[in-house]
Amino acid sequence: MRIEEKGENPTQRRPSLRADSSIIIDSNMVNLKTQKRLAAAVVGCGKRKIWIDPNEVNEISTANSRQTIRKLVDDGLIIRKPVTMHSRSRARELNMARRIVPSQVLWMRRLRVLRRLLVKYRAAGKIDNKGNTFKHKRGLVEHIHKAKAEKNRERIIKEEMDDRRAKNKAARERKQERQESKRQALMGDDAE
């Protein structure tokens, strides 16, 4: 009969390690703490990232220097485990949620920008006192550019028309002068 130790849970008794016990102790179990520590130092990572080949435990247990550990690493008996993936998806979602601005605030910002621009353009004379026409700054700027382009196009067309009129008028006058000179020539020939 075993005496319970102080603070021990009676339902979780440890089995005794006597020879007649049913637990078999593996005599091949080797303590590889030193090798793991050396391997971590050689590879340049933490001890938890080191994998030791369980089939080659006897050979690894004989390694007691950094040089032999380096050789085992080169042979592939000791391997550095790959870096575990640390997903940023939750952090990204959180940042997006923080970044989202309510639509009311967006509308207020848009309208304030638009109103400042309207005041500036009215003062500059780019637009007349139009109200409630533009929803956003881009629409206002596009309208001004279109109006400017239209005004420029009309001016160019007017200049072309004026040039054409002047050219036609000059051609007409030259034609009349030629006809008049021909008439005079014919009249002069008839008088002789």
PDB file of C-alpha atoms in Angstrom:
ATOM      1  CA  MET A   1       0.000   0.000   0.000  1.00  0.00           C
ATOM      2  CA  ARG A   2       1.266   3.424  -1.000  1.00  0.00           C
ATOM      3  CA  ILE A   3       1.035   6.520   1.181  1.00  0.00           C
ATOM      4  CA  GLU A   4      -0.384   9.529  -0.571  1.00  0.00           C
ATOM      5  CA  GLU A   5       1.912  12.500  -0.720  1.00  0.00           C
ATOM      6  CA  LYS A   6       0.773  15.857   0.475  1.00  0.00           C
ATOM      7  CA  GLY A   7      -1.237  17.795  -2.187  1.00  0.00           C
ATOM      8  CA  GLU A   8      -1.519  14.802  -4.516  1.00  0.00           C
ATOM      9  CA  ASN A   9      -4.829  14.023  -6.177  1.00  0.00           C
ATOM     10  CA  PRO A  10      -5.764  10.456  -5.183  1.00  0.00           C
ATOM     11  CA  THR A  11      -7.504   9.810  -8.503  1.00  0.00           C
ATOM     12  CA  GLN A  12      -4.337  10.583 -10.449  1.00  0.00           C
ATOM     13  CA  ARG A  13      -1.796   8.380  -8.709  1.00  0.00           C
ATOM     14  CA  ARG A  14       1.446   7.821 -10.500  1.00  0.00           C
ATOM     15  CA  PRO A  15       2.270   4.184 -11.043  1.00  0.00           C
ATOM     16  CA  SER A  16       5.274   2.969  -9.128  1.00  0.00           C
ATOM     17  CA  LEU A  17       8.423   2.244 -11.070  1.00  0.00           C
ATOM     18  CA  ARG A  18       9.199  -1.147  -9.487  1.00  0.00           C
ATOM     19  CA  ALA A  19      10.450  -4.004 -11.587  1.00  0.00           C
ATOM     20  CA  ASP A  20       7.157  -5.855 -11.363  1.00  0.00           C
ATOM     21  CA  SER A  21       5.254  -2.793 -12.614  1.00  0.00           C
ATOM     22  CA  SER A  22       3.356  -2.920 -15.909  1.00  0.00           C
ATOM     23  CA  ILE A  23       5.101   0.214 -17.254  1.00  0.00           C
ATOM     24  CA  ILE A  24       8.091  -0.501 -19.411  1.00  0.00           C
ATOM     25  CA  ILE A  25      10.853   2.065 -19.393  1.00  0.00           C
ATOM     26  CA  ASP A  26      12.550   2.502 -22.760  1.00  0.00           C
ATOM     27  CA  SER A  27      16.246   2.031 -22.208  1.00  0.00           C
ATOM     28  CA  ASN A  28      16.969   3.656 -25.591  1.00  0.00           C
ATOM     29  CA  MET A  29      15.540   7.056 -24.546  1.00  0.00           C
ATOM     30  CA  VAL A  30      18.458   9.480 -24.772  1.00  0.00           C
ATOM     31  CA  ASN A  31      18.562  13.022 -23.471  1.00  0.00           C
ATOM     32  CA  LEU A  32      19.344  15.266 -26.482  1.00  0.00           C
ATOM     33  CA  LYS A  33      18.964  18.626 -24.729  1.00  0.00           C
ATOM     34  CA  THR A  34      22.606  19.570 -25.258  1.00  0.00           C
ATOM     35  CA  GLN A  35      22.533  18.578 -28.923  1.00  0.00           C
ATOM     36  CA  LYS A  36      19.331  20.569 -29.450  1.00  0.00           C
ATOM     37  CA  ARG A  37      20.877  23.629 -27.764  1.00  0.00           C
ATOM     38  CA  LEU A  38      24.035  23.362 -29.837  1.00  0.00           C
ATOM     39  CA  ALA A  39      22.047  22.836 -33.032  1.00  0.00           C
ATOM     40  CA  ALA A  40      19.953  25.930 -32.293  1.00  0.00           C
ATOM     41  CA  ALA A  41      23.132  27.959 -31.820  1.00  0.00           C
ATOM     42  CA  VAL A  42      24.715  26.559 -35.012  1.00  0.00           C
ATOM     43  CA  VAL A  43      21.637  26.992 -37.211  1.00  0.00           C
ATOM     44  CA  GLY A  44      20.762  30.352 -35.666  1.00  0.00           C
ATOM     45  CA  CYS A  45      17.233  29.778 -34.434  1.00  0.00           C
ATOM     46  CA  GLY A  46      15.371  28.775 -31.296  1.00  0.00           C
ATOM     47  CA  LYS A  47      15.427  25.297 -29.776  1.00  0.00           C
ATOM     48  CA  ARG A  48      11.778  24.736 -30.651  1.00  0.00           C
ATOM     49  CA  LYS A  49      12.603  25.132 -34.363  1.00  0.00           C
ATOM     50  CA  ILE A  50      15.098  22.262 -34.348  1.00  0.00           C
ATOM     51  CA  TRP A  51      13.974  18.818 -35.595  1.00  0.00           C
ATOM     52  CA  ILE A  52      16.110  15.818 -34.740  1.00  0.00           C
ATOM     53  CA  ASP A  53      15.698  12.651 -36.779  1.00  0.00           C
ATOM     54  CA  PRO A  54      14.205  10.065 -34.365  1.00  0.00           C
ATOM     55  CA  ASN A  55      15.725   7.186 -36.364  1.00  0.00           C
ATOM     56  CA  GLU A  56      19.271   8.488 -35.890  1.00  0.00           C
ATOM     57  CA  VAL A  57      19.117   9.258 -32.163  1.00  0.00           C
ATOM     58  CA  ASN A  58      22.165   7.135 -31.310  1.00  0.00           C
ATOM     59  CA  GLU A  59      24.385   8.904 -33.838  1.00  0.00           C
ATOM     60  CA  ILE A  60      23.112  12.333 -32.783  1.00  0.00           C
ATOM     61  CA  SER A  61      23.636  11.579 -29.077  1.00  0.00           C
ATOM     62  CA  THR A  62      27.374  11.092 -29.683  1.00  0.00           C
ATOM     63  CA  ALA A  63      27.696  14.615 -31.132  1.00  0.00           C
ATOM     64  CA  ASN A  64      29.072  16.834 -28.395  1.00  0.00           C
ATOM     65  CA  SER A  65      30.678  19.720 -30.307  1.00  0.00           C
ATOM     66  CA  ARG A  66      29.470  22.415 -32.654  1.00  0.00           C
ATOM     67  CA  GLN A  67      31.543  20.972 -35.468  1.00  0.00           C
ATOM     68  CA  THR A  68      29.872  17.544 -35.269  1.00  0.00           C
ATOM     69  CA  ILE A  69      26.451  19.218 -34.984  1.00  0.00           C
ATOM     70  CA  ARG A  70      27.299  21.252 -38.136  1.00  0.00           C
ATOM     71  CA  LYS A  71      28.124  17.986 -39.924  1.00  0.00           C
ATOM     72  CA  LEU A  72      24.808  16.450 -38.807  1.00  0.00           C
ATOM     73  CA  VAL A  73      22.970  19.538 -40.090  1.00  0.00           C
ATOM     74  CA  ASP A  74      24.743  19.197 -43.449  1.00  0.00           C
ATOM     75  CA  ASP A  75      23.813  15.497 -43.548  1.00  0.00           C
ATOM     76  CA  GLY A  76      20.165  16.315 -42.871  1.00  0.00           C
ATOM     77  CA  LEU A  77      19.854  14.513 -39.534  1.00  0.00           C
ATOM     78  CA  ILE A  78      19.165  17.808 -37.796  1.00  0.00           C
ATOM     79  CA  ILE A  79      16.833  20.169 -39.635  1.00  0.00           C
ATOM     80  CA  ARG A  80      15.508  23.638 -38.961  1.00  0.00           C
ATOM     81  CA  LYS A  81      11.708  23.518 -38.986  1.00  0.00           C
ATOM     82  CA  PRO A  82      10.003  25.935 -41.414  1.00  0.00           C
ATOM     83  CA  VAL A  83       8.656  29.200 -40.088  1.00  0.00           C
ATOM     84  CA  THR A  84       5.033  28.828 -39.095  1.00  0.00           C
ATOM     85  CA  MET A  85       2.620  31.013 -41.013  1.00  0.00           C
ATOM     86  CA  HIS A  86       1.318  33.939 -39.020  1.00  0.00           C
ATOM     87  CA  SER A  87      -1.721  35.151 -40.867  1.00  0.00           C
ATOM     88  CA  ARG A  88      -2.385  38.888 -40.984  1.00  0.00           C
ATOM     89  CA  SER A  89      -5.944  38.476 -42.255  1.00  0.00           C
ATOM     90  CA  ARG A  90      -7.576  39.244 -38.913  1.00  0.00           C
ATOM     91  CA  ALA A  91      -5.316  42.262 -38.419  1.00  0.00           C
ATOM     92  CA  ARG A  92      -6.183  43.480 -41.938  1.00  0.00           C
ATOM     93  CA  GLU A  93      -9.903  43.102 -41.254  1.00  0.00           C
ATOM     94  CA  LEU A  94      -9.537  45.044 -38.012  1.00  0.00           C
ATOM     95  CA  ASN A  95      -7.612  47.827 -39.748  1.00  0.00           C
ATOM     96  CA  MET A  96     -10.234  48.011 -42.496  1.00  0.00           C
ATOM     97  CA  ALA A  97     -12.993  48.238 -39.899  1.00  0.00           C
ATOM     98  CA  ARG A  98     -11.143  51.071 -38.169  1.00  0.00           C
ATOM     99  CA  ARG A  99     -10.538  52.826 -41.474  1.00  0.00           C
ATOM    100  CA  ILE A 100     -14.176  52.781 -42.597  1.00  0.00           C
ATOM    101  CA  VAL A 101     -15.661  56.243 -42.285  1.00  0.00           C
ATOM    102  CA  PRO A 102     -19.430  56.649 -42.006  1.00  0.00           C
ATOM    103  CA  SER A 103     -21.137  57.805 -45.196  1.00  0.00           C
ATOM    104  CA  GLN A 104     -22.484  60.910 -43.455  1.00  0.00           C
ATOM    105  CA  VAL A 105     -18.932  62.059 -42.667  1.00  0.00           C
ATOM    106  CA  LEU A 106     -17.854  61.349 -46.249  1.00  0.00           C
ATOM    107  CA  TRP A 107     -20.764  63.373 -47.612  1.00  0.00           C
ATOM    108  CA  MET A 108     -19.978  66.285 -45.261  1.00  0.00           C
ATOM    109  CA  ARG A 109     -16.334  66.311 -46.367  1.00  0.00           C
ATOM    110  CA  ARG A 110     -17.314  66.153 -50.039  1.00  0.00           C
ATOM    111  CA  LEU A 111     -19.815  68.972 -49.663  1.00  0.00           C
ATOM    112  CA  ARG A 112     -17.405  71.201 -47.763  1.00  0.00           C
ATOM    113  CA  VAL A 113     -14.776  70.751 -50.470  1.00  0.00           C
ATOM    114  CA  LEU A 114     -17.406  71.517 -53.118  1.00  0.00           C
ATOM    115  CA  ARG A 115     -18.620  74.642 -51.349  1.00  0.00           C
ATOM    116  CA  ARG A 116     -15.091  75.995 -50.928  1.00  0.00           C
ATOM    117  CA  LEU A 117     -14.468  75.405 -54.622  1.00  0.00           C
ATOM    118  CA  LEU A 118     -17.763  77.050 -55.611  1.00  0.00           C
ATOM    119  CA  VAL A 119     -16.909  80.177 -53.603  1.00  0.00           C
ATOM    120  CA  LYS A 120     -13.448  80.310 -55.181  1.00  0.00           C
ATOM    121  CA  TYR A 121     -14.742  79.822 -58.751  1.00  0.00           C
ATOM    122  CA  ARG A 122     -17.561  82.351 -58.313  1.00  0.00           C
ATOM    123  CA  ALA A 123     -15.047  84.914 -57.073  1.00  0.00           C
ATOM    124  CA  ALA A 124     -12.777  84.151 -60.057  1.00  0.00           C
ATOM    125  CA  GLY A 125     -15.742  84.439 -62.426  1.00  0.00           C
ATOM    126  CA  LYS A 126     -15.361  80.931 -63.791  1.00  0.00           C
ATOM    127  CA  ILE A 127     -18.997  80.102 -63.009  1.00  0.00           C
ATOM    128  CA  ASP A 128     -22.140  82.110 -62.514  1.00  0.00           C
ATOM    129  CA  ASN A 129     -24.349  81.807 -59.439  1.00  0.00           C
ATOM    130  CA  LYS A 130     -25.480  78.268 -60.094  1.00  0.00           C
ATOM    131  CA  GLY A 131     -26.666  76.354 -57.092  1.00  0.00           C
ATOM    132  CA  ASN A 132     -27.658  72.747 -56.474  1.00  0.00           C
ATOM    133  CA  THR A 133     -26.167  71.602 -59.777  1.00  0.00           C
ATOM    134  CA  PHE A 134     -23.024  69.702 -58.835  1.00  0.00           C
ATOM    135  CA  LYS A 135     -22.815  66.650 -56.598  1.00  0.00           C
ATOM    136  CA  HIS A 136     -19.049  66.565 -56.190  1.00  0.00           C
ATOM    137  CA  LYS A 137     -15.846  68.398 -56.963  1.00  0.00           C
ATOM    138  CA  ARG A 138     -15.014  66.257 -59.975  1.00  0.00           C
ATOM    139  CA  GLY A 139     -18.371  67.077 -61.566  1.00  0.00           C
ATOM    140  CA  LEU A 140     -17.812  70.798 -61.021  1.00  0.00           C
ATOM    141  CA  VAL A 141     -14.275  70.741 -62.418  1.00  0.00           C
ATOM    142  CA  GLU A 142     -15.400  68.671 -65.439  1.00  0.00           C
ATOM    143  CA  HIS A 143     -18.217  71.144 -66.093  1.00  0.00           C
ATOM    144  CA  ILE A 144     -15.766  74.056 -66.007  1.00  0.00           C
ATOM    145  CA  HIS A 145     -13.331  72.269 -68.331  1.00  0.00           C
ATOM    146  CA  LYS A 146     -16.132  71.402 -70.751  1.00  0.00           C
ATOM    147  CA  ALA A 147     -17.433  74.966 -70.703  1.00  0.00           C
ATOM    148  CA  LYS A 148     -13.926  76.300 -71.279  1.00  0.00           C
ATOM    149  CA  ALA A 149     -13.318  73.858 -74.136  1.00  0.00           C
ATOM    150  CA  GLU A 150     -16.701  74.735 -75.699  1.00  0.00           C
ATOM    151  CA  LYS A 151     -15.962  78.463 -75.445  1.00  0.00           C
ATOM    152  CA  ASN A 152     -12.535  77.931 -77.011  1.00  0.00           C
ATOM    153  CA  ARG A 153     -14.030  75.810 -79.820  1.00  0.00           C
ATOM    154  CA  GLU A 154     -16.662  78.439 -80.556  1.00  0.00           C
ATOM    155  CA  ARG A 155     -13.987  81.165 -80.658  1.00  0.00           C
ATOM    156  CA  ILE A 156     -11.859  79.111 -83.069  1.00  0.00           C
ATOM    157  CA  ILE A 157     -14.892  78.420 -85.314  1.00  0.00           C
ATOM    158  CA  LYS A 158     -15.807  82.133 -85.281  1.00  0.00           C
ATOM    159  CA  GLU A 159     -12.241  83.113 -86.221  1.00  0.00           C
ATOM    160  CA  GLU A 160     -12.226  80.547 -89.048  1.00  0.00           C
ATOM    161  CA  MET A 161     -15.590  81.868 -90.301  1.00  0.00           C
ATOM    162  CA  ASP A 162     -14.315  85.468 -90.191  1.00  0.00           C
ATOM    163  CA  ASP A 163     -11.140  84.462 -92.063  1.00  0.00           C
ATOM    164  CA  ARG A 164     -13.206  82.600 -94.675  1.00  0.00           C
ATOM    165  CA  ARG A 165     -15.548  85.586 -95.079  1.00  0.00           C
ATOM    166  CA  ALA A 166     -12.640  87.984 -95.507  1.00  0.00           C
ATOM    167  CA  LYS A 167     -10.977  85.624 -98.007  1.00  0.00           C
ATOM    168  CA  ASN A 168     -14.202  85.208-100.002  1.00  0.00           C
ATOM    169  CA  LYS A 169     -14.801  88.969 -99.955  1.00  0.00           C
ATOM    170  CA  ALA A 170     -11.255  89.625-101.238  1.00  0.00           C
ATOM    171  CA  ALA A 171     -11.675  86.953-103.940  1.00  0.00           C
ATOM    172  CA  ARG A 172     -15.003  88.516-104.964  1.00  0.00           C
ATOM    173  CA  GLU A 173     -13.450  91.975-105.158  1.00  0.00           C
ATOM    174  CA  ARG A 174     -10.509  90.688-107.242  1.00  0.00           C
ATOM    175  CA  LYS A 175     -12.950  88.911-109.544  1.00  0.00           C
ATOM    176  CA  GLN A 176     -15.006  92.105-109.957  1.00  0.00           C
ATOM    177  CA  GLU A 177     -11.827  94.110-110.664  1.00  0.00           C
ATOM    178  CA  ARG A 178     -10.758  91.594-113.315  1.00  0.00           C
ATOM    179  CA  GLN A 179     -14.208  91.670-114.906  1.00  0.00           C
ATOM    180  CA  GLU A 180     -14.209  95.473-114.778  1.00  0.00           C
ATOM    181  CA  SER A 181     -10.763  95.653-116.343  1.00  0.00           C
ATOM    182  CA  LYS A 182     -11.871  93.218-119.083  1.00  0.00           C
ATOM    183  CA  ARG A 183     -14.955  95.345-119.725  1.00  0.00           C
ATOM    184  CA  GLN A 184     -12.822  98.461-119.885  1.00  0.00           C
ATOM    185  CA  ALA A 185     -10.445  96.697-122.242  1.00  0.00           C
ATOM    186  CA  LEU A 186     -13.326  95.600-124.460  1.00  0.00           C
ATOM    187  CA  MET A 187     -14.876  99.082-124.413  1.00  0.00           C
ATOM    188  CA  GLY A 188     -11.515 100.618-125.258  1.00  0.00           C
ATOM    189  CA  ASP A 189     -11.079  98.264-128.225  1.00  0.00           C
ATOM    190  CA  ASP A 190     -14.582  99.066-129.446  1.00  0.00           C
ATOM    191  CA  ALA A 191     -13.918 102.841-129.217  1.00  0.00           C
ATOM    192  CA  GLU A 192     -10.893 102.583-131.455  1.00  0.00           C
TER     193      GLU A 192
END
